[in-house]
Tab-separated table of C-alpha atoms and ligand atoms in Angstrom:
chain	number	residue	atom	x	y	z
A	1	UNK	CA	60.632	68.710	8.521
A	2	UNK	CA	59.996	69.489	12.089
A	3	UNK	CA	59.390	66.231	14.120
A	4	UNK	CA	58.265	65.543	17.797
A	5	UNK	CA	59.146	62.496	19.324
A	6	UNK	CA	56.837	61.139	22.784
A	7	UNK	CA	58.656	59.363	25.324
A	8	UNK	CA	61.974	59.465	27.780
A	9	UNK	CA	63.630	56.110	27.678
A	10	UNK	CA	66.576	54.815	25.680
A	11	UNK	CA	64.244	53.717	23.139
A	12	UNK	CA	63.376	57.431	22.539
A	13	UNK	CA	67.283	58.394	22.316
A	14	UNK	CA	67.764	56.151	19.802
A	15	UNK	CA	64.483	57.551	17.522
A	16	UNK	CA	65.875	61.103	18.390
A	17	UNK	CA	69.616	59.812	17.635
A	18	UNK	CA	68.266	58.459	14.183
A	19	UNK	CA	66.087	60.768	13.080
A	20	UNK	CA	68.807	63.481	13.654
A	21	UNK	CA	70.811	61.832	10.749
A	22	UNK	CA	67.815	62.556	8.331
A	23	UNK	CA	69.108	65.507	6.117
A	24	UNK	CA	64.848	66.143	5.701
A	25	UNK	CA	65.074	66.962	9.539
A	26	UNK	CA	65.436	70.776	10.674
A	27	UNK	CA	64.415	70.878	14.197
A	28	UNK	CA	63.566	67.533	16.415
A	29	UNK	CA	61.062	68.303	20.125
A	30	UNK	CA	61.141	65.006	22.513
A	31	UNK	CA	58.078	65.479	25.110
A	32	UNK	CA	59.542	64.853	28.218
A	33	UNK	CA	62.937	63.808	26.733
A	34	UNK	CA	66.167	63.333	28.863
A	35	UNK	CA	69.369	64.172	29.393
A	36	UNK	CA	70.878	62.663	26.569
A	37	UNK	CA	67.511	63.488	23.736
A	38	UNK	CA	68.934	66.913	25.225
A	39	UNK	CA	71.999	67.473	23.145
A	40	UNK	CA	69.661	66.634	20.173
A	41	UNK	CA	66.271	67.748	20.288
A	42	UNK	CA	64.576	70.793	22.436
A	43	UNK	CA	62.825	68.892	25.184
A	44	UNK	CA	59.263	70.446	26.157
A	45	UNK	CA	58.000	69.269	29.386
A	46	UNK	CA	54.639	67.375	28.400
A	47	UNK	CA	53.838	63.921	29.445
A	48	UNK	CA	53.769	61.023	27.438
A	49	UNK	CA	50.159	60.232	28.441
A	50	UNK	CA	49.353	63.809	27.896
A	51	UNK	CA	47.184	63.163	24.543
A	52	UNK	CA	45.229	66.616	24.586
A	53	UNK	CA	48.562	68.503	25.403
A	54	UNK	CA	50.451	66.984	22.910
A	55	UNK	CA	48.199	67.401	20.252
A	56	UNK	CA	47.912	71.449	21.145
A	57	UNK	CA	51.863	71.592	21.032
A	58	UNK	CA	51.638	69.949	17.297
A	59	UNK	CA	49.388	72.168	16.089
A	60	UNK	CA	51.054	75.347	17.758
A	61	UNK	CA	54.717	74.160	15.833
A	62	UNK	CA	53.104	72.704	12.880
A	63	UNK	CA	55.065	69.540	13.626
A	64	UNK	CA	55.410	67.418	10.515
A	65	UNK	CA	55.753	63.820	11.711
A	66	UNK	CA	54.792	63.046	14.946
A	67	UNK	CA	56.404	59.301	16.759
A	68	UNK	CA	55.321	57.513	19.659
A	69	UNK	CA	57.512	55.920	21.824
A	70	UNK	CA	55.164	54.255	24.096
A	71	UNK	CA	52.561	51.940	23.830
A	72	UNK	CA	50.308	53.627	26.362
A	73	UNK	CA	49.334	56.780	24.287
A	74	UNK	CA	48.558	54.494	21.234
A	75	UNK	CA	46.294	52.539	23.636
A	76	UNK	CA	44.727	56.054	24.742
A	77	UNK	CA	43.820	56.891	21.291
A	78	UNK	CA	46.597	59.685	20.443
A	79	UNK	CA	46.790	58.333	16.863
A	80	UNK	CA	42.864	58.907	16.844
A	81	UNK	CA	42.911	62.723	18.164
A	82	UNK	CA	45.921	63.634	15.641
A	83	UNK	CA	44.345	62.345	12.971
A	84	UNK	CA	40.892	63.979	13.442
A	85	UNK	CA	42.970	67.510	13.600
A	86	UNK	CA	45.262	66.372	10.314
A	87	UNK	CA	48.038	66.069	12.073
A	88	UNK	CA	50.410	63.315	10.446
A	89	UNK	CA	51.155	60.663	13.135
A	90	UNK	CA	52.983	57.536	12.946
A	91	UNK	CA	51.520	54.688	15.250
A	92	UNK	CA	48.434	52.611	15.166
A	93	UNK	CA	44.860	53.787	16.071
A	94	UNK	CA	43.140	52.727	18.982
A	95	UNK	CA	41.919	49.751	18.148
A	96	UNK	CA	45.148	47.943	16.259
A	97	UNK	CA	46.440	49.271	19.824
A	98	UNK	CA	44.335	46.591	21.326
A	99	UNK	CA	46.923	44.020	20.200
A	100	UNK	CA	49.296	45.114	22.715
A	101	UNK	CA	46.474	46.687	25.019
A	102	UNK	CA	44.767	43.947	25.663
A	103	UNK	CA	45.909	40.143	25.751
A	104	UNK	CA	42.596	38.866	25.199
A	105	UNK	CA	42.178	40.449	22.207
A	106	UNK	CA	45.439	39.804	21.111
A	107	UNK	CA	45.510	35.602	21.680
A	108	UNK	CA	41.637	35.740	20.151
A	109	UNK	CA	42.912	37.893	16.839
A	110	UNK	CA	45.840	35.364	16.542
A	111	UNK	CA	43.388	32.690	17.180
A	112	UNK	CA	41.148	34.364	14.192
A	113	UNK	CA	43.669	34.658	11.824
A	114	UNK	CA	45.797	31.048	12.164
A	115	UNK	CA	48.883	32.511	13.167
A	116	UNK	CA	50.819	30.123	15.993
A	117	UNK	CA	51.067	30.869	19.531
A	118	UNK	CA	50.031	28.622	22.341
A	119	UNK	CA	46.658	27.458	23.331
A	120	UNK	CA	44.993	29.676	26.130
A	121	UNK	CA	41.833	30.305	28.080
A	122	UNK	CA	40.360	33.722	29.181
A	123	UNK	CA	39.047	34.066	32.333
A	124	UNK	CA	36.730	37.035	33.525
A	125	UNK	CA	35.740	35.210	36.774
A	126	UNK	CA	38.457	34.461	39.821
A	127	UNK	CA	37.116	31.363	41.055
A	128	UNK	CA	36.932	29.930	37.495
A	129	UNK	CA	40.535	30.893	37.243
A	130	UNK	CA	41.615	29.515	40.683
A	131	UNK	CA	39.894	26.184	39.981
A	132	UNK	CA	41.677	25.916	36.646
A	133	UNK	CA	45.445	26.552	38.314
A	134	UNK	CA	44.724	24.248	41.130
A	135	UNK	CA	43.763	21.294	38.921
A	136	UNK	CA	46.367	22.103	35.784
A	137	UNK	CA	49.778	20.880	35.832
A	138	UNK	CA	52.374	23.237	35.958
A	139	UNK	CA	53.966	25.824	34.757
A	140	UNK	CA	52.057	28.273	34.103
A	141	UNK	CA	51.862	31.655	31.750
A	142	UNK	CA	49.256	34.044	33.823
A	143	UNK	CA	47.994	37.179	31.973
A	144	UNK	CA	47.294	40.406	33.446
A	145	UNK	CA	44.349	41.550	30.396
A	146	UNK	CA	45.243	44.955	29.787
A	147	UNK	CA	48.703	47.101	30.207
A	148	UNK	CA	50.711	46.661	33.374
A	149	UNK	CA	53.995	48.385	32.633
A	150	UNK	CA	55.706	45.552	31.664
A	151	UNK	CA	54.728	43.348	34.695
A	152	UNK	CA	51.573	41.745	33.989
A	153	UNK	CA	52.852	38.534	32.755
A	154	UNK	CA	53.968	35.833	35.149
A	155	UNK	CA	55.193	32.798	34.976
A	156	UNK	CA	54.437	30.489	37.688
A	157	UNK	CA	56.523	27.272	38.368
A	158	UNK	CA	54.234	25.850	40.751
A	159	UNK	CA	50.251	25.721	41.369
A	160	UNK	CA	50.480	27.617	44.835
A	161	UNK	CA	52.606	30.585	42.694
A	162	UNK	CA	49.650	30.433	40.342
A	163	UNK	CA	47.116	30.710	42.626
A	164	UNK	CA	49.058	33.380	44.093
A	165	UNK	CA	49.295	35.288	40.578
A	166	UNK	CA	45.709	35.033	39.857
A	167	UNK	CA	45.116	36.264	43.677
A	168	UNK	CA	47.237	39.106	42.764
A	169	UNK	CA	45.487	40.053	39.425
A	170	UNK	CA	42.153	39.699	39.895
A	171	UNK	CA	41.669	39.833	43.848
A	172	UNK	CA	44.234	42.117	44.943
A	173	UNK	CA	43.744	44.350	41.768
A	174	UNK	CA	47.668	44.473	41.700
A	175	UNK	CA	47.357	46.093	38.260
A	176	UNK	CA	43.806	48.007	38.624
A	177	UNK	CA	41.570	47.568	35.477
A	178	UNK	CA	44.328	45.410	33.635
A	179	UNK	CA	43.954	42.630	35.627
A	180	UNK	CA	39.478	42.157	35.187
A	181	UNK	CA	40.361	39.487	32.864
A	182	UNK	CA	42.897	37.365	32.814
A	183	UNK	CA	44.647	34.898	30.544
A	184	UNK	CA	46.016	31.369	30.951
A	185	UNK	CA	48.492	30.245	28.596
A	186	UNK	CA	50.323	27.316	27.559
A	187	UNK	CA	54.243	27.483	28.763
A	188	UNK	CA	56.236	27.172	25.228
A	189	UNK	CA	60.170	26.988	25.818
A	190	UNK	CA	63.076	27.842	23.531
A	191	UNK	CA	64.776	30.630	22.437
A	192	UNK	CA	62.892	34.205	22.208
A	193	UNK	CA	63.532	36.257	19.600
A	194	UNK	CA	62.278	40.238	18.794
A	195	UNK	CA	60.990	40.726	14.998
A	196	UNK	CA	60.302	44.255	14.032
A	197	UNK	CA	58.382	45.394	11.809
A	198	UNK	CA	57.165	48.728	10.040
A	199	UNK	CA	53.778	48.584	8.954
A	200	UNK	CA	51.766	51.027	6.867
A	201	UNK	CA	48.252	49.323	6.121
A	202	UNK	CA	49.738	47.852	2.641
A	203	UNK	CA	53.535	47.258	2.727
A	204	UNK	CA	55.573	45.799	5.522
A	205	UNK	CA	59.398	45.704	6.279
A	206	UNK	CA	61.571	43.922	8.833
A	207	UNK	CA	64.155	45.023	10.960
A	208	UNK	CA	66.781	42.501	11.631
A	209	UNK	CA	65.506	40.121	14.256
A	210	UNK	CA	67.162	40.834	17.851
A	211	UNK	CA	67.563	39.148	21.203
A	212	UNK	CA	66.081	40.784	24.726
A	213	UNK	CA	67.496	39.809	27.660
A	214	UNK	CA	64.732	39.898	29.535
A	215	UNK	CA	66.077	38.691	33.240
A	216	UNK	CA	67.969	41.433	35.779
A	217	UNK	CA	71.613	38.858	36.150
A	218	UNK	CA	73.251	36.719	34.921
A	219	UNK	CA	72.433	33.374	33.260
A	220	UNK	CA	68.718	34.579	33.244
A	221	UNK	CA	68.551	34.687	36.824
A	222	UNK	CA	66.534	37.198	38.943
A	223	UNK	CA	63.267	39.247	38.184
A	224	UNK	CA	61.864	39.640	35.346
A	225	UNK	CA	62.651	43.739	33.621
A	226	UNK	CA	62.098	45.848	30.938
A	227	UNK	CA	65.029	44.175	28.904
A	228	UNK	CA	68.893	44.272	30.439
A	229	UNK	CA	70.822	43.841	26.698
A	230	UNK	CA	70.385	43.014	23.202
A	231	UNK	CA	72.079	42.258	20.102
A	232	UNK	CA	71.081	41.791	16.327
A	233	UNK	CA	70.591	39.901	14.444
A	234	UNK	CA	70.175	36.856	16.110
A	235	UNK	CA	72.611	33.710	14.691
A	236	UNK	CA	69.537	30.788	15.038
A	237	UNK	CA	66.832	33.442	13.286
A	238	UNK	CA	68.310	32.385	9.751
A	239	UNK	CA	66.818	32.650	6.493
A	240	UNK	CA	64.709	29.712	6.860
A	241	UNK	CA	63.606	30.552	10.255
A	242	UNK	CA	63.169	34.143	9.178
A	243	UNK	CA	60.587	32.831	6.137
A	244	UNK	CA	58.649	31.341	8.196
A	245	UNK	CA	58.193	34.009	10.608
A	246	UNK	CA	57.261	36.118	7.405
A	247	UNK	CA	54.927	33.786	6.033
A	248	UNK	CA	53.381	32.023	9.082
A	249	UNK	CA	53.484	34.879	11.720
A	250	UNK	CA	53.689	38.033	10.134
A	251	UNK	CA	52.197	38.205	6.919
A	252	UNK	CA	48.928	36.593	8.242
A	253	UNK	CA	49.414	38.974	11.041
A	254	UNK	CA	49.044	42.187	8.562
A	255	UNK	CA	46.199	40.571	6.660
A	256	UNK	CA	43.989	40.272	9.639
A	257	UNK	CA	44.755	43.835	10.258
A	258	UNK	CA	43.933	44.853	7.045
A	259	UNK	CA	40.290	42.655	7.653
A	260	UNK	CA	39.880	44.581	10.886
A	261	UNK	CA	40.247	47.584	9.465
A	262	UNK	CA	42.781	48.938	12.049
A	263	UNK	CA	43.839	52.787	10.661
A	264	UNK	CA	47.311	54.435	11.043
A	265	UNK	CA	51.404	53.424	10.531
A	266	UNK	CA	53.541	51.901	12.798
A	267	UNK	CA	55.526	49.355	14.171
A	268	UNK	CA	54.267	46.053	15.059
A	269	UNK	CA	56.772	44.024	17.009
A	270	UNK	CA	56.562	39.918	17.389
A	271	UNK	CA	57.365	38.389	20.293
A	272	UNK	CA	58.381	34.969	19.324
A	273	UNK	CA	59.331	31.750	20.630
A	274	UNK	CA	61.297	29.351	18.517
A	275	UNK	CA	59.885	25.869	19.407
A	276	UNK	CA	60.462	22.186	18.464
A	277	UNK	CA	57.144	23.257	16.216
A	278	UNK	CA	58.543	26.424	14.777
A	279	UNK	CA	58.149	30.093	15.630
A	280	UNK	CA	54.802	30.955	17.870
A	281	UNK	CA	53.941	34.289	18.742
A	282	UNK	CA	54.404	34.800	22.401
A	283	UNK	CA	53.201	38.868	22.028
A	284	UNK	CA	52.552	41.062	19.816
A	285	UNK	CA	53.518	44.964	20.405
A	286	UNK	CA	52.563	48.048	18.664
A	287	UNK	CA	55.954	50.217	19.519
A	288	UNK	CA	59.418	49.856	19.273
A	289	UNK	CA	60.858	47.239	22.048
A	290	UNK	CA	63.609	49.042	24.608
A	291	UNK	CA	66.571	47.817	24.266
A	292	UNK	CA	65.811	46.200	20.941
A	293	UNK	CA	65.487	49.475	19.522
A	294	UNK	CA	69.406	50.325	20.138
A	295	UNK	CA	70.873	47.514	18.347
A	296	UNK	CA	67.819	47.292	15.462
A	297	UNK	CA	68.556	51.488	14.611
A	298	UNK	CA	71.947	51.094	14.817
A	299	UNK	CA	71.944	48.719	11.693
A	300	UNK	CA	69.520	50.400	9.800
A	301	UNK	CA	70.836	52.448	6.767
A	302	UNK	CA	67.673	54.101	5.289
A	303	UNK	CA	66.186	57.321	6.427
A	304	UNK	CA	64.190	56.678	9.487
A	305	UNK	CA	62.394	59.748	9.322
A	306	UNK	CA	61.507	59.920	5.931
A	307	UNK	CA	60.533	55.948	6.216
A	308	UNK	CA	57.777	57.355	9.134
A	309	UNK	CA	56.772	60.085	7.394
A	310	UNK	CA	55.721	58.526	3.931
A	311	UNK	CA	54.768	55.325	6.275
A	312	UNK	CA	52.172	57.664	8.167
A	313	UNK	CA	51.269	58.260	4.466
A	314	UNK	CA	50.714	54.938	3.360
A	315	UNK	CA	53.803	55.230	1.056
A	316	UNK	CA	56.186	52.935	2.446
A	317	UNK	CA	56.521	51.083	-0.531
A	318	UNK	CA	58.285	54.173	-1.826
A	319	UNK	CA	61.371	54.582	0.425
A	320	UNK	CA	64.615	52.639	0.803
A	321	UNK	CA	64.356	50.521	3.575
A	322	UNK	CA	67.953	48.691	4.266
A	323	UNK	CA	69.924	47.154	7.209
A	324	UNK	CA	73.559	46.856	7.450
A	325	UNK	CA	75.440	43.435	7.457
A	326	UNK	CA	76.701	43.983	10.792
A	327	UNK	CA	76.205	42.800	13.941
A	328	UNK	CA	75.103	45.044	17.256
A	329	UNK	CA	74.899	44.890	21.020
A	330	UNK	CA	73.803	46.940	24.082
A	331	UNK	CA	73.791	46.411	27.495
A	332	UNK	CA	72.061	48.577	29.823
A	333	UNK	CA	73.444	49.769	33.164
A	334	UNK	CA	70.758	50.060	35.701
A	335	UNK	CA	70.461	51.533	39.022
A	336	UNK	CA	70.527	49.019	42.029
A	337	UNK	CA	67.799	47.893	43.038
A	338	UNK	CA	65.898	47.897	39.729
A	339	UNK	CA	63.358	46.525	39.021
A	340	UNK	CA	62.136	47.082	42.614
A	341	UNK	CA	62.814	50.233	43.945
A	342	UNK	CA	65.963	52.282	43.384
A	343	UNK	CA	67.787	55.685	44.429
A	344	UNK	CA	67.701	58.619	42.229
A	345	UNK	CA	70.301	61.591	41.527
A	346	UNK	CA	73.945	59.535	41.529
A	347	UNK	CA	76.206	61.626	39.388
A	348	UNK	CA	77.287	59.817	36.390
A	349	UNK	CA	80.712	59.537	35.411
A	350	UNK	CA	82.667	58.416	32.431
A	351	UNK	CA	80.184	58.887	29.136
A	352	UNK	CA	82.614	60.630	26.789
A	353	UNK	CA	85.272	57.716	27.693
A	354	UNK	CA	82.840	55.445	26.671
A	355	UNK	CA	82.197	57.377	23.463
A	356	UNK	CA	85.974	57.655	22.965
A	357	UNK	CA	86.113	54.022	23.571
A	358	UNK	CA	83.455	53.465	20.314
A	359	UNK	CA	80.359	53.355	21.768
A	360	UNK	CA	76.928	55.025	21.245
A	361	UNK	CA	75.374	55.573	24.504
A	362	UNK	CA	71.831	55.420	24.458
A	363	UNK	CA	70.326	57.793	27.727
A	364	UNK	CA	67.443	56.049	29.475
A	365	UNK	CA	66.929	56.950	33.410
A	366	UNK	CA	68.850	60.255	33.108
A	367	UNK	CA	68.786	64.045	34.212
A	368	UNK	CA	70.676	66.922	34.172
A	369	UNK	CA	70.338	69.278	37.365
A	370	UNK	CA	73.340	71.754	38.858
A	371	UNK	CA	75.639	68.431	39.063
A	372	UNK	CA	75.828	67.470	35.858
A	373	UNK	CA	74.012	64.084	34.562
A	374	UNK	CA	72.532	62.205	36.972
A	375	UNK	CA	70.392	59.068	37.253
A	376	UNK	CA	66.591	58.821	37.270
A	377	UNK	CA	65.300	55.928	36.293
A	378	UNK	CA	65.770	52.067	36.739
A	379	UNK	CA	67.524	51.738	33.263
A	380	UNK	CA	69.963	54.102	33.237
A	381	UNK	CA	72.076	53.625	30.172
A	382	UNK	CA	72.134	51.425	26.954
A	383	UNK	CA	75.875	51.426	26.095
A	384	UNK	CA	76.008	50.307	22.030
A	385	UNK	CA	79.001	49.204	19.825
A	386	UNK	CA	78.485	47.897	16.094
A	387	UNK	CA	80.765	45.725	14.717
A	388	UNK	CA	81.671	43.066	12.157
A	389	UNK	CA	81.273	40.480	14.495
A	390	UNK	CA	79.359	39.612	17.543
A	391	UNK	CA	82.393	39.010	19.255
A	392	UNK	CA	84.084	42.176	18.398
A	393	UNK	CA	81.096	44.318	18.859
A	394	UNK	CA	80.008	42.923	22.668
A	395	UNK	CA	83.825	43.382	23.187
A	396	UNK	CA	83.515	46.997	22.271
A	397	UNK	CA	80.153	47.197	24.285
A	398	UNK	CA	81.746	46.021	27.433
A	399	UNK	CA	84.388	48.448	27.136
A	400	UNK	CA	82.444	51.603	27.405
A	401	UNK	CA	80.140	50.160	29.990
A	402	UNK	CA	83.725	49.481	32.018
A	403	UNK	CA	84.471	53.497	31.272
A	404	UNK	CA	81.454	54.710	33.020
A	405	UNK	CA	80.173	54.505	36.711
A	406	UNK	CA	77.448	55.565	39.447
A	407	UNK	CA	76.942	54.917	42.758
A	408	UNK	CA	75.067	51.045	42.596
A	409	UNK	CA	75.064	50.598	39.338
A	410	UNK	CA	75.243	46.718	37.905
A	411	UNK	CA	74.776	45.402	35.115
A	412	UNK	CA	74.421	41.981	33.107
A	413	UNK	CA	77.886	40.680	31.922
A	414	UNK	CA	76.923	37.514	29.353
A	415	UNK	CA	74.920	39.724	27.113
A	416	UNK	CA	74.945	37.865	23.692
A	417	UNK	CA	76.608	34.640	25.621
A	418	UNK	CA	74.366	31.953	24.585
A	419	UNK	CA	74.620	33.199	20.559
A	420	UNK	CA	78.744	33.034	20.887
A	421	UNK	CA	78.878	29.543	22.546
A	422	UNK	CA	75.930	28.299	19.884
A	423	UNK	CA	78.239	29.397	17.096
B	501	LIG	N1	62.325	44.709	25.547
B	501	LIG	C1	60.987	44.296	25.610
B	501	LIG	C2	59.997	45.273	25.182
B	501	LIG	O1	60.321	46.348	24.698
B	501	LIG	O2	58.811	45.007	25.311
């Protein structure tokens, strides 16, 4: 099978890096790809968000299986435009797209279909929304509507931050279109987990549950990023927690997509807060989550590109779908700065020590020019060690990430902390 993979993060590494173990898999292309999809796939210099493009470089290779790494394509309608031209695509149509593209939809279809996650009004009006933050009591969740790249959802601790946020959003038009509607949301606190999920329109499977980190230092201090470690599974997401989240969250979750009709095969990923009340669903996603994706892959055992491609065919119910019994971390080393702005082009150093050392390392803001690899993005690298134990595999982890080095890098160093003192 000949299989293109969309995207250029470490996510997108780790798809490549598993799909390359598929003995069904002759030739992998990564549109735009980096410098470590290199060494595994033929990258083709297309956009993500280049739909039309895309679609013509499909049908010129007769690409099998097509993946998408990002949510914004799935929002744009890519599964749409493949599957009007036959092509076999695995990711949700347009409008099951709207359940990460749009947070209004997304609290009103959880709101539909009785799944928990906290109370919220929608706003389409700024004074309405002012009024509301200046009376309400503190804190506050504040909803950018549609996509933001990862920064439409604040939290504000006080009313003047809120009134700042919704100044931001819907004034200042600090995230264009996204931010004509916005949602208010009731602050739930405890623990976050990740739950994963493969979803073909019938049958459903679950990736072991994982823990972001969502905060750039230590003892979740800083700005808010893309996600600065992970590790699976996640010690307080136990079997009763985990059947509850399957019965309460996700199973009523695939039934209302089923009623809506939404088309296509993908992943849906649950962003969930474990309460005093039980799990609520803080997000919902339509992609694999970055760095989730690096500890979830590297425990699963089954054949991820045969699971997409008879997923995209509404066969999942046919495949193996198993995940090892051990334990994972990453922790991503990101350029200074990040997430505000950054330099590019420092020459990295140290990868194959780190590999020698045991780790996978996952390429996320990299490049290869006349010096060798380089940095380009915020997230750099997601350095990944399985192990028996939590312990042993952060241990492992933190080894390679001491191997390798670039001018301002930092990263966090109590990845998977919080799970070790718990135990
Ligand atoms: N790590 C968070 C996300 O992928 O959305």
């Amino acid at each position: 099978m000949k299989v293109l993979v969309i995207g250029s993060g470490g996510r997108e590494h780790t798809l490549v890096w598993k799909i390359a173990q598929s003995e069904k898999v002759d030739k992998i292309y990564a549109a735009p790809g980096n410098a470590g999809i290199a060494e595994l796939a033929e990258c083709v210099p297309i956009g993500a968000d280049d739909c039309e493009g895309l679609l013509e470089f499909a049908l010129e290779k007769e690409i099998d299986l097509t993946v998408v790494g990002p949510e914004a394509p799935l929002v744009d309608g890519i599964v749409d435009l493949f599957t009007l031209k036959g092509k076999r695509i695995f990711g949700f149509d347009a409008r099951g797209a709207q359940l990460e593209g749009s947070k209004v939809f997304a609290k009103e279809f959880m709101k539909r279909y009785g799944i928990p996650t906290g109370d919220f009004t929608v706003f389409d009006n700024t004074d309405a929304a002012l009024a509301a933050v200046e009376s309400g009591t503190p804190p506050f969740v504040i909803k950018a509507d549609g996509l933001a790249a990862g920064k439409g959802v604040i939290i504000a601790k006080t009313n003047r931050e809120a009134i700042a946020a919704v100044l931001q959003i819907m004034k200042e038009k600090a995230f264009g279109a996204a931010g004509d509607r916005l949602v208010l949301e009731e602050f739930l606190s405890g623990q976050e987990i990740s739950v994963l999920a493969i979803f073909d329109g019938e049958t459903y499977r679950l990736f072991v549950p994982s823990q972001d980190h969502k905060r750039a230092h230590d003892g979740d201090e800083g700005p808010n990023t893309g996600g600065m470690g992970a590790y699976a599974p996640v010690p307080i997401a136990d079997a009763g927690l985990l059947e509850r989240v399957r019965t309460e969250i996700a199973e009523p979750t695939f039934d209302g997509m089923r009623r809506e009709g939404f088309t296509g095969a993908g992943v849906v990923y649950f962003g969930i807060v474990i309460t005093p009340d039980g799990p609520k669903v803080l997000e919902y996603n339509v992609r694999f989550g970055d760095p989730e994706t690096q500890v979830i892959l590297s425990l699963f055992d089954g054949d991820l590109a045969e699971v997409m491609f008879q997923a995209a065919d509404g066969k999942l119910d046919e495949v193996v779908f198993s995940n090892s019994q051990m334990v994972a971390a990453c922790i991503v080393i990101a350029s200074g700065g990040y997430p505000g702005s950054y330099t590019k082009g420092y020459s990295i150093e140290g990868l194959d020590e780190a590999k020698t050392r045991g780790c996978t390392v996952f390429h996320a803001g990299t490049k290869l020019d006349e010096e060798g690899i380089v940095t380009s993005g915020g997230r750099v690298l997601g350095v990944t060690a399985t192990a028996p134990s939590l312990e042993e595999a952060l241990d492992v982890a933190y080894r390679g990430v001491d191997a390798i080095t670039f001018t301002d890098s930092f990263n966090r160093t109590d990845i998977g902390r919080k799970a070790i003192e718990k135990a």
